[in-house]
Amino acid sequence: MGSSVSHAATLPPPPPPPPAVGLTGVLPPKTEEKGETKVDWLNLPCPVPFEEIQREALMSLKPELFEGLRFDFTKGLNQKFSLSHSVFMGSMEVPSQSSDTIKVPTAHYEFGANFLDPKLMLVGRVLTDGRLNARVKCDLTDNLTLKINAQLTNEPHFSQGMFNFDYKGKDYRSQFQVGNNAFYGANYIQSVSPHLSLGSEVFWLGHQRKSGIGFAARYNTDKMVATGQVASTGIVALSYVQKVSEKVSLASDFMYNHMTRDVTSSFGYDYILRQCRLRGKIDSTGCVAAYLEERLNMGVNFILSAEIDHRKKDYKFGFGMTVGE
Amino acid sequence: MAPASSMEKIKEFLNSQIYDDDKWAVNSKLLGAAGLFAGSILFMRNFGDLMAI
């Protein structure tokens, strides 16, 4: 106590504590076990966006597996602008009605340009088969963000576009979507406790006169994240991610589609090490997959992807290289 | 017939789900996937530290 107070004004020193009696002298002092702080219900954290409610599970369990050769080169022209060149040669799966997988050999080159600003992000990609992908993300104000996604193709009636308006509140987020084919959607997510957030979404598809509603919940602590999603389209999706250590995460997810009576569950691991990132998973259909990104040098990554389905006798192996950030 | 008690209704429901081939194909996948999901959660919570580096 460094304040200049005269000796006469200082309080007498507190009396010494009474001598410890019996067990209280032997056991360590009891710490407050009823939670460190009281929950401040008016200052709950802002939840994750509704579409990212399962992001930890998706990042660990759904790497971009591919079959064939992949080469990506990104060149930054200045701090905000960069160009990218991508080559892919391999097989792409075409969704088919029967249980056989149809693989189509594909080769394409993709040219892309990215502009990254704190408030504005523009990403464009054009492929040799005539497709154009464009994404815009613009912070209109501190809390309001506009996102635009567009995929334009040569074939008529196959182009898609979507406008999203995101509003971030103190402990809630809401989003409004407008898309082509008269698609309108809205979702809202609210933190109800420091660990739990609940959300719901509605959508209306004008051209097919379909509408749907869905609910989602996310419970997260430092060590784990558990989410559940139910939709009126007959989909139930649950996921659980356990952060075992700074470098290792284990994740599991479960998806049930009532319309197609399709059930899938998978369990995977994600090792994020200094020189590599290794993700692997096993499925309830007996499919085993792994994805390795190895950092060979500054900005040079070597990628290996493998997916083995013994039941369908479908073996997919891919390798590639990524140069640039 | 005498009105079925709730126990018999449950047994009837279970039998219809198990002994019908189509339904059993879906139900066995559902049980397998649910078992994998629940088993993996139990494994992660109790033995997750074994996989740490």
PDB file of C-alpha atoms in Angstrom, chain A residues 224 238 240 242 244 248 250-254 263 265 267 271 273 283-284, chain B residues 26 29-30 32-34 36-37 40-41 43-45 48-49 51-53:
ATOM      1  CA  MET A 224     -16.004 -30.347 -27.024  1.00  0.00           C
ATOM      2  CA  LEU A 238     -25.976 -34.795 -35.152  1.00  0.00           C
ATOM      3  CA  TYR A 240     -19.800 -34.321 -31.777  1.00  0.00           C
ATOM      4  CA  GLN A 242     -13.771 -33.639 -28.936  1.00  0.00           C
ATOM      5  CA  VAL A 244      -8.247 -33.957 -27.261  1.00  0.00           C
ATOM      6  CA  VAL A 248      -5.557 -33.458 -32.127  1.00  0.00           C
ATOM      7  CA  LEU A 250     -11.670 -36.414 -32.826  1.00  0.00           C
ATOM      8  CA  ALA A 251     -15.043 -35.992 -34.484  1.00  0.00           C
ATOM      9  CA  SER A 252     -18.117 -38.047 -35.149  1.00  0.00           C
ATOM     10  CA  ASP A 253     -21.291 -37.336 -37.054  1.00  0.00           C
ATOM     11  CA  PHE A 254     -24.642 -38.951 -37.804  1.00  0.00           C
ATOM     12  CA  VAL A 263     -28.359 -43.294 -42.743  1.00  0.00           C
ATOM     13  CA  SER A 265     -22.408 -42.143 -39.515  1.00  0.00           C
ATOM     14  CA  PHE A 267     -15.896 -41.216 -37.005  1.00  0.00           C
ATOM     15  CA  TYR A 271      -4.064 -34.157 -36.496  1.00  0.00           C
ATOM     16  CA  LEU A 273       0.944 -30.677 -36.773  1.00  0.00           C
ATOM     17  CA  ASP A 283     -17.874 -44.617 -42.253  1.00  0.00           C
ATOM     18  CA  SER A 284     -20.803 -46.795 -41.274  1.00  0.00           C
TER      19      SER A 284
ATOM     20  CA  VAL B  26     -33.123 -49.836 -43.313  1.00  0.00           C
ATOM     21  CA  LYS B  29     -28.276 -49.583 -41.248  1.00  0.00           C
ATOM     22  CA  LEU B  30     -29.869 -47.244 -38.722  1.00  0.00           C
ATOM     23  CA  GLY B  32     -25.252 -49.719 -37.182  1.00  0.00           C
ATOM     24  CA  ALA B  33     -24.882 -46.002 -37.750  1.00  0.00           C
ATOM     25  CA  ALA B  34     -26.384 -45.085 -34.382  1.00  0.00           C
ATOM     26  CA  LEU B  36     -21.054 -46.218 -34.423  1.00  0.00           C
ATOM     27  CA  PHE B  37     -22.045 -42.679 -33.441  1.00  0.00           C
ATOM     28  CA  SER B  40     -17.448 -43.207 -30.954  1.00  0.00           C
ATOM     29  CA  ILE B  41     -18.739 -40.568 -28.520  1.00  0.00           C
ATOM     30  CA  PHE B  43     -14.677 -43.711 -26.931  1.00  0.00           C
ATOM     31  CA  MET B  44     -13.807 -40.040 -27.435  1.00  0.00           C
ATOM     32  CA  ARG B  45     -14.924 -39.004 -23.982  1.00  0.00           C
ATOM     33  CA  GLY B  48      -9.638 -39.779 -26.232  1.00  0.00           C
ATOM     34  CA  ASP B  49      -6.382 -39.065 -24.422  1.00  0.00           C
ATOM     35  CA  MET B  51      -4.883 -40.546 -29.294  1.00  0.00           C
ATOM     36  CA  ALA B  52      -3.138 -37.385 -28.153  1.00  0.00           C
ATOM     37  CA  ILE B  53       0.397 -36.560 -29.218  1.00  0.00           C
TER      38      ILE B  53
END
